[in-house]
CSV table of C-alpha atoms in Angstrom, one decimal:
chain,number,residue,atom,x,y,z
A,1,UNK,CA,33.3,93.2,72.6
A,2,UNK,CA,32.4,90.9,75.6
A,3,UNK,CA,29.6,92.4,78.2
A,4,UNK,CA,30.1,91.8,81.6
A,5,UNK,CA,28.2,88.5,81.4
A,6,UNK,CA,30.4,86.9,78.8
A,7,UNK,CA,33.6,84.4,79.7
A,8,UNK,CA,36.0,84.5,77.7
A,9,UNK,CA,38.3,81.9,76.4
A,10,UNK,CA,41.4,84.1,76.3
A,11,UNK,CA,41.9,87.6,78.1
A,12,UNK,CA,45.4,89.2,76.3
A,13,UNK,CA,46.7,91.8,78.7
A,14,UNK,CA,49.2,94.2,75.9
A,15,UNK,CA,48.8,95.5,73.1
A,16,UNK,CA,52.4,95.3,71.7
A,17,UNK,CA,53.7,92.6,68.9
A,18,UNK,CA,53.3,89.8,71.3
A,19,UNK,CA,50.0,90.4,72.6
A,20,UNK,CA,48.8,90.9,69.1
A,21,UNK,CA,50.4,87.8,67.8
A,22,UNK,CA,48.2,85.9,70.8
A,23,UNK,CA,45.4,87.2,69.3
A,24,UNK,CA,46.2,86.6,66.2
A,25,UNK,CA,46.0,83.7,66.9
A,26,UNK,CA,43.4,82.6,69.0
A,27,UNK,CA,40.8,84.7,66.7
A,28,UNK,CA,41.9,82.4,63.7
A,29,UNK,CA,41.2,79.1,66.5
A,30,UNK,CA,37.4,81.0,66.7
A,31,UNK,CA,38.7,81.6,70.5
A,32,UNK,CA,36.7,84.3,72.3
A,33,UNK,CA,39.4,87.0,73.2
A,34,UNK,CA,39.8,90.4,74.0
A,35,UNK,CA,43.0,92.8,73.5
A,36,UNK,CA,43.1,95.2,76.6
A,37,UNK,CA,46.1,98.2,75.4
A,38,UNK,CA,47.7,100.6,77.7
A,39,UNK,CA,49.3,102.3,74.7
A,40,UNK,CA,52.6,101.9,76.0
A,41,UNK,CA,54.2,98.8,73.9
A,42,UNK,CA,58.5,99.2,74.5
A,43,UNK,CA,58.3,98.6,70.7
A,44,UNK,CA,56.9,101.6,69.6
A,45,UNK,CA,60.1,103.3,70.9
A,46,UNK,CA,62.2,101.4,67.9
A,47,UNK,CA,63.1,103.7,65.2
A,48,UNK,CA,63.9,101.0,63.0
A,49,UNK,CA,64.6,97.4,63.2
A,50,UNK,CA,66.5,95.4,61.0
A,51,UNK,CA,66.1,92.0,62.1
A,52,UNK,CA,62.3,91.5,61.5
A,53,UNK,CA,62.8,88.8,58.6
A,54,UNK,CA,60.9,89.8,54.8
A,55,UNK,CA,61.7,93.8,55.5
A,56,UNK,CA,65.1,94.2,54.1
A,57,UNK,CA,64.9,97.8,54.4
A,58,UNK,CA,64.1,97.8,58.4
A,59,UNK,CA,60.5,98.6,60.0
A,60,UNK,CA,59.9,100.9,62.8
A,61,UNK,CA,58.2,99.4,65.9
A,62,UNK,CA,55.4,101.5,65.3
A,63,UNK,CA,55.0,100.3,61.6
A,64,UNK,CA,54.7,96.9,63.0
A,65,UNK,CA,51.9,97.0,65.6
A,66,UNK,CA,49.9,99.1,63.1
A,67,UNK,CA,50.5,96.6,61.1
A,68,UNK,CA,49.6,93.5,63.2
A,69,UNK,CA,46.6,95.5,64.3
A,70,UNK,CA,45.3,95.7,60.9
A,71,UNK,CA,45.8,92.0,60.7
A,72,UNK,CA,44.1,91.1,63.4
A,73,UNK,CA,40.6,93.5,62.5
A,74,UNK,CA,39.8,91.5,60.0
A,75,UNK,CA,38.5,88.6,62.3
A,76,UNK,CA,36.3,91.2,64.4
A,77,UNK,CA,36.9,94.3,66.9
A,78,UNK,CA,39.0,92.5,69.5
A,79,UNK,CA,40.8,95.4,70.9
A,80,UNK,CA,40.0,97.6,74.0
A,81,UNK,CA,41.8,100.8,75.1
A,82,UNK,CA,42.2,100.6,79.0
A,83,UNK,CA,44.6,99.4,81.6
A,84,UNK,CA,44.1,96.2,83.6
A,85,UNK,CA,44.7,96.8,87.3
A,86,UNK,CA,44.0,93.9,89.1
A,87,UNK,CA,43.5,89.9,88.8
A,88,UNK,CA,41.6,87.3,90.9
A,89,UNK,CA,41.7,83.6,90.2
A,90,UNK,CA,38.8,81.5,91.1
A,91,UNK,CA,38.3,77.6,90.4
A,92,UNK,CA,37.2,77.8,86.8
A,93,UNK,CA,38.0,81.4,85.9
A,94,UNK,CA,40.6,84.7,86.4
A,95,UNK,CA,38.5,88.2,86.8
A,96,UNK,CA,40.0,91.0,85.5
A,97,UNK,CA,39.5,95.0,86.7
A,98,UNK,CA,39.7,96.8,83.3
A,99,UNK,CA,39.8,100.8,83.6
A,100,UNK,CA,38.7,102.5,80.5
A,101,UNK,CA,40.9,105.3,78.9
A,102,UNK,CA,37.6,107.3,78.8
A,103,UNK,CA,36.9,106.5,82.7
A,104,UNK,CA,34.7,103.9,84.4
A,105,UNK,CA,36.1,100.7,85.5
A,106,UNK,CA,34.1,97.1,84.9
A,107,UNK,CA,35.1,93.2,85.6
A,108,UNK,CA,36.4,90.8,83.2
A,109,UNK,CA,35.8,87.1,83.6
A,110,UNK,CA,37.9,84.6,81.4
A,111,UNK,CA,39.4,81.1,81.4
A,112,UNK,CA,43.3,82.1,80.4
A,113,UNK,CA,45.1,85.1,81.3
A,114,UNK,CA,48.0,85.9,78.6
A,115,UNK,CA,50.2,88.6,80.3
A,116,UNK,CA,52.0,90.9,77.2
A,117,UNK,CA,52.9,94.2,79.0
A,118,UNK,CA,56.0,94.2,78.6
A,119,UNK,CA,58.9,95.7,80.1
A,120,UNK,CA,59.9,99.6,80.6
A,121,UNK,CA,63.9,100.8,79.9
A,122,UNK,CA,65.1,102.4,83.2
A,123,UNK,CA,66.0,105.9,81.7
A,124,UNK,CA,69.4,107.4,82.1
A,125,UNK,CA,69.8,110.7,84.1
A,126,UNK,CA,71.0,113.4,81.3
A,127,UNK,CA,71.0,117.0,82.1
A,128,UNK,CA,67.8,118.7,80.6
A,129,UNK,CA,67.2,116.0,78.8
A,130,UNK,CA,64.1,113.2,80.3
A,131,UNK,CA,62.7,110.7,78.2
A,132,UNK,CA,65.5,110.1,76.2
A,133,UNK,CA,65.0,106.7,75.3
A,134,UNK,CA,61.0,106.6,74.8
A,135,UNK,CA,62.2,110.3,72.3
A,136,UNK,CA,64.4,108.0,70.4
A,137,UNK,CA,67.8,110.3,71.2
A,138,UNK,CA,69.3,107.1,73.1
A,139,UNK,CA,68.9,104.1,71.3
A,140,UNK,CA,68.6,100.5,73.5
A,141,UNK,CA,68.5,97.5,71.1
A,142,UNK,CA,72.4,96.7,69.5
A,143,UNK,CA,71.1,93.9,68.3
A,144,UNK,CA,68.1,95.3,66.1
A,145,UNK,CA,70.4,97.8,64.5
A,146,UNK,CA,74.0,97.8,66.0
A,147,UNK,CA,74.9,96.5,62.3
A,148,UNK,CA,74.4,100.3,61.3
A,149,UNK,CA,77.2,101.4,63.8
A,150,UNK,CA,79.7,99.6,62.8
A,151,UNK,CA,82.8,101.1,63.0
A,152,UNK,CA,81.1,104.1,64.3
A,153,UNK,CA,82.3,106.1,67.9
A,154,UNK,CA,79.7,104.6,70.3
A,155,UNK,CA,78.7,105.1,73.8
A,156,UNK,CA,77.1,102.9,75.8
A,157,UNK,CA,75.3,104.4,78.9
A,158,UNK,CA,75.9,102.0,81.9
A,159,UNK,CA,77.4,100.4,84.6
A,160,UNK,CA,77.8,97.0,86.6
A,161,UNK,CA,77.4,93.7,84.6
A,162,UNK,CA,74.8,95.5,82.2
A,163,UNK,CA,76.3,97.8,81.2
A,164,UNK,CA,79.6,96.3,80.8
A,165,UNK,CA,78.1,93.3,78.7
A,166,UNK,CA,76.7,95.4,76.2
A,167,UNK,CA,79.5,97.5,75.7
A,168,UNK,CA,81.5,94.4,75.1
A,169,UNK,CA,78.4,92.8,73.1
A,170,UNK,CA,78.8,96.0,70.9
A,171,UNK,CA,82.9,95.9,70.3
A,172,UNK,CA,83.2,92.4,69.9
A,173,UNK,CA,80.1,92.4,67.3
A,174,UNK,CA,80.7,96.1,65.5
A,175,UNK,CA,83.1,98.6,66.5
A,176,UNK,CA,86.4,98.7,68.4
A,177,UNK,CA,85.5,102.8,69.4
A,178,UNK,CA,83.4,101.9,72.6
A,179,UNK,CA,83.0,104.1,75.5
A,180,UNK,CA,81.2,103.3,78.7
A,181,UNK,CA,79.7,106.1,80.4
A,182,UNK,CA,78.7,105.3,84.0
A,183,UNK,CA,76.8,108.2,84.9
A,184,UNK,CA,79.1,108.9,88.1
A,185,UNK,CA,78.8,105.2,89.4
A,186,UNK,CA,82.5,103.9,90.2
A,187,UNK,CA,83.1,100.4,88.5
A,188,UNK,CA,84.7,98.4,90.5
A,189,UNK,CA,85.9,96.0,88.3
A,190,UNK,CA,87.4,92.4,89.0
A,191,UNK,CA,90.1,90.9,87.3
A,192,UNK,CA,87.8,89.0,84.6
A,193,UNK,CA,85.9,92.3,83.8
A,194,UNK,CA,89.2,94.4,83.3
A,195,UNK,CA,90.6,91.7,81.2
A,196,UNK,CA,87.3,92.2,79.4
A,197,UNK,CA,87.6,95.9,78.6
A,198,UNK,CA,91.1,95.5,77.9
A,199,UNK,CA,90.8,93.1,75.0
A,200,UNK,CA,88.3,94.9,73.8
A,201,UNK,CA,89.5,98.4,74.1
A,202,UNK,CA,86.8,99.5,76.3
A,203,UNK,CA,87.2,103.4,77.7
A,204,UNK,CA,85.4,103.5,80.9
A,205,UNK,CA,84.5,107.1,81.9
A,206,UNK,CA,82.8,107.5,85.1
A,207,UNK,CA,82.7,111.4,85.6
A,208,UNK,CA,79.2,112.6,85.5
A,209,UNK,CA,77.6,114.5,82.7
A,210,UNK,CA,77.8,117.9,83.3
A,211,UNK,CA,76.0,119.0,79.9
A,212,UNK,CA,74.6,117.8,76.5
A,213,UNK,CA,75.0,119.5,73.0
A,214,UNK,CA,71.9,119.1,70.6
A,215,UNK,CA,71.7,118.8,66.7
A,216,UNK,CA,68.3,119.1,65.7
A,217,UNK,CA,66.7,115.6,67.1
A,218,UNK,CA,70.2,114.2,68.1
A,219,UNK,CA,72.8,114.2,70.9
A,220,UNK,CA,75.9,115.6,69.2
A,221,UNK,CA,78.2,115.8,72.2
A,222,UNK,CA,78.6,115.1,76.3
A,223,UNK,CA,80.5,117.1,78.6
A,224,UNK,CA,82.3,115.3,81.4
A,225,UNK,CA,84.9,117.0,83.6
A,226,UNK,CA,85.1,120.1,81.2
A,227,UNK,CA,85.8,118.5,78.7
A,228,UNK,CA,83.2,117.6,75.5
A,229,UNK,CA,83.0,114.4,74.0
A,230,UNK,CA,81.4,113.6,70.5
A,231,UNK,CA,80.1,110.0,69.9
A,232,UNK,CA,78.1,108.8,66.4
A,233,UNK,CA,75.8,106.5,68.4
A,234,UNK,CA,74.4,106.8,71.9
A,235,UNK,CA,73.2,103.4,73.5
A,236,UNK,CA,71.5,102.6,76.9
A,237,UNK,CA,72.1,99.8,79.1
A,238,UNK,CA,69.9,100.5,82.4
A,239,UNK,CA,68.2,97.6,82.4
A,240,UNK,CA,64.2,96.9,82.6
A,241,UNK,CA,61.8,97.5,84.8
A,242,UNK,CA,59.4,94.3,84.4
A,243,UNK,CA,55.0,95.1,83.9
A,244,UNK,CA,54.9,92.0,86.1
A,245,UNK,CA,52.8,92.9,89.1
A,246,UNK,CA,49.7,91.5,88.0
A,247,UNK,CA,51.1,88.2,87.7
A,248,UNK,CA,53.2,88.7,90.9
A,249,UNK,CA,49.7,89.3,92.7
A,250,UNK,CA,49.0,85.9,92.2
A,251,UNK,CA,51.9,84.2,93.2
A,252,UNK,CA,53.5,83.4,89.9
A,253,UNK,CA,57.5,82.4,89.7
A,254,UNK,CA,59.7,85.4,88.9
A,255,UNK,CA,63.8,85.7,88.8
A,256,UNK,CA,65.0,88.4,91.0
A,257,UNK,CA,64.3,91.3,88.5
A,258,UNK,CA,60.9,90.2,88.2
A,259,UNK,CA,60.5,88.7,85.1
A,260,UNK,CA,58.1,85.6,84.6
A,261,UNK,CA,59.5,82.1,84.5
A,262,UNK,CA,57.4,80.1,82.2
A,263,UNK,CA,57.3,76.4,81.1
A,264,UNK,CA,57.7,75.3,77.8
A,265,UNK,CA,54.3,76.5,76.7
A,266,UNK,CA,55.0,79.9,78.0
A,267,UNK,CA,52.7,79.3,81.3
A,268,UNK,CA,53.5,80.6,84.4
A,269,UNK,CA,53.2,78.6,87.5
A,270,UNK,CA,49.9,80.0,87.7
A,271,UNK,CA,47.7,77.4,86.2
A,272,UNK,CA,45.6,79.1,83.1
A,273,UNK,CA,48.2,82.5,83.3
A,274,UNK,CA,50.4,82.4,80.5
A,275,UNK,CA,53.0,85.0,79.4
A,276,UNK,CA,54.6,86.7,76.2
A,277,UNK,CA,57.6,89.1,75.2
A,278,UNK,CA,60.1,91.1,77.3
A,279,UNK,CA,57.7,90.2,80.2
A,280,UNK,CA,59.3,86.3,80.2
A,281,UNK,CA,62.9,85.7,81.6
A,282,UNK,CA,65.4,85.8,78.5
A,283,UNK,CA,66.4,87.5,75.0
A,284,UNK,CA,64.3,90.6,74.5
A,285,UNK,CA,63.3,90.2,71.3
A,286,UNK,CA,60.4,91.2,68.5
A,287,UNK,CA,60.5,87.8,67.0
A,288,UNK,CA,61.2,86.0,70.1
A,289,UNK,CA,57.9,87.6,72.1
A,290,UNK,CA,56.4,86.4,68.7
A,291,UNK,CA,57.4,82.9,69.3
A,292,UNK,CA,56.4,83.1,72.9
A,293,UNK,CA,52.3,84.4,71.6
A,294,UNK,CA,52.5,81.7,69.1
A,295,UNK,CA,53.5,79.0,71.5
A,296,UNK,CA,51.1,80.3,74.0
A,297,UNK,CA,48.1,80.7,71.9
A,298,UNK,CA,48.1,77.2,70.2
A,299,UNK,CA,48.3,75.6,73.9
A,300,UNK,CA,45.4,77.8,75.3
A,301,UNK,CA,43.5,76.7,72.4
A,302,UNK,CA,44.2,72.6,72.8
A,303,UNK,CA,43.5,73.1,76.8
A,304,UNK,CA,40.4,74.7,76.6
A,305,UNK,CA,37.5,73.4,78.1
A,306,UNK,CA,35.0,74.9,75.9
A,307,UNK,CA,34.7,73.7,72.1
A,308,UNK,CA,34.7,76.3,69.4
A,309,UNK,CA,31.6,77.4,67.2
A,310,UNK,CA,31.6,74.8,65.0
A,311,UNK,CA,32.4,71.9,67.4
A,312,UNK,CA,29.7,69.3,68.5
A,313,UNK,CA,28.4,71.3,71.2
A,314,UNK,CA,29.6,74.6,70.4
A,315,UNK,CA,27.7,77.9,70.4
């Protein structure tokens, strides 16, 4: 672990599969880094995936940080508990404000910022029933295992060009039995979006939910205007709320939503702040967030200024 002195090459705010991949990364480039981790990665909220290549079976979210955690321990303890609450950039170096889980707050210095915290689903509003998403009763990813409803009754929960794109992703990709539930928001739908739900069978019901029956761990039915509904497979379509306000602090580039806009090598417009995973504009994806650490990692490493242990000059 750094002490307060130290500059590191790399500081990796998240400590979900992107921000592990980073570091994954830079500890096999002999990079100096730390992992800061809220505990809160979106991923650990998968039940299982099925679209991580080599695990034909599927792999929870959980399963796979734990996994990439183990990976990464064997290069050294790189891997801080905390939450990082606020960045300054200065001419040759970002300092971070890192508050401990146990309590305590300290400074940071270091040469790269990699951002990795993610995104949060914006819950639906069931009776009696908060959290449902983050509990695993409402599922949000059709395309990690929407192959395992086909054909099945599915709602989506939903409105506006969200919600209506998934529910069309889902009936166009595996079942023709797809119900949008709006939550009480009125679609007002133009003539390409009805054309939409009609050639895809879409049923749009925008009565609010009056009451939920449960079996065991599982939403068996919905109660709209007095009458009860029963669907295999519940999906939510809210849309994300971005972890973005660190880099937003200092000016980065963001899309109205406020996800990051990066360039090619997954850097902001911040010079030396680089982001990964659901935090970056685009498909929010595992693998992709993956792709985006990899990318990331090997340009931090060929930009920075310092050489590595065993480069002429190096420590």
């Amino acid at each position: 672990m750094p002490s307060d002195g130290d500059i590191l090459d790399c500081l990796i705010v998240g400590g979900g599969p992107a921000g592990l991949t980073a570091a994954l990364y830079l500890a096999r480039f002999k990079r100096s880094i730390l992992v800061v981790d809220s505990g809160s990665p979106r991923a650990a909220w998968i039940p299982t995936s099925h679209n991580i290549p080599m695990f034909a079976s599927g792999i929870s979210g959980t399963e796979i940080i734990e996994r990439a955690r183990d990976n990464l321990e064997q290069y050294g303890r790189c891997i801080e508990s905390g939450t990082v609450t606020g960045l300054r950039k200065q001419p040759d170096r970002f300092i971070a404000l890192l508050e401990g889980n146990g309590g305590g707050t300290r400074q940071i210095s270091a040469r790269r910022i990699l951002l990795a915290t993610g995104a949060v689903d914006i819950e639906p509003d069931l009776p009696n029933l908060p959290n449902a998403v983050q509990r695993g009763l409402v599922r949000y990813c059709p395309i990690c295992d929407g192959y395992e409803s086909r054909d099945k009754k599915v709602a989506v929960i939903g409105y506006g060009d969200h919600g209506l794109g998934e529910a069309v992703f889902i009936a166009r990709t595996y079942s023709r039995d797809v119900t949008l539930l709006t939550l009480g928001q009125h679609m007002h739908l133009d003539p390409e979006q009805q054309a939409k739900i009609d050639e895809h069978g879409i049923k749009v019901m925008d009565a609010p939910v009056e009451s939920l029956d449960m079996e065991g761990d599982r939403i068996s039915a919905i109660h709209l205007n007095g009458q009860e509904h029963r669907f295999d497979v519940l999906y939510s379509a809210l849309g994300l709320k971005y972890r973005s306000d660190l880099a937003l602090s200092l000016g980065a580039e963001h899309d109205s939503k406020g996800s990051l806009l990066v360039d090619h090598h997954c850097q902001t417009s911040v010079k030396g702040l680089y982001a990964a995973g659901d935090i970056v504009r685009g498909i929010d994806q595992i693998v992709v967030g993956m792709g985006h650490a990899a990318l990331a990692a090997i340009h931090i490493h060929n930009r920075c200024e310092l050489p590595t242990e065993d480069e002429p000059g190096g420590a």
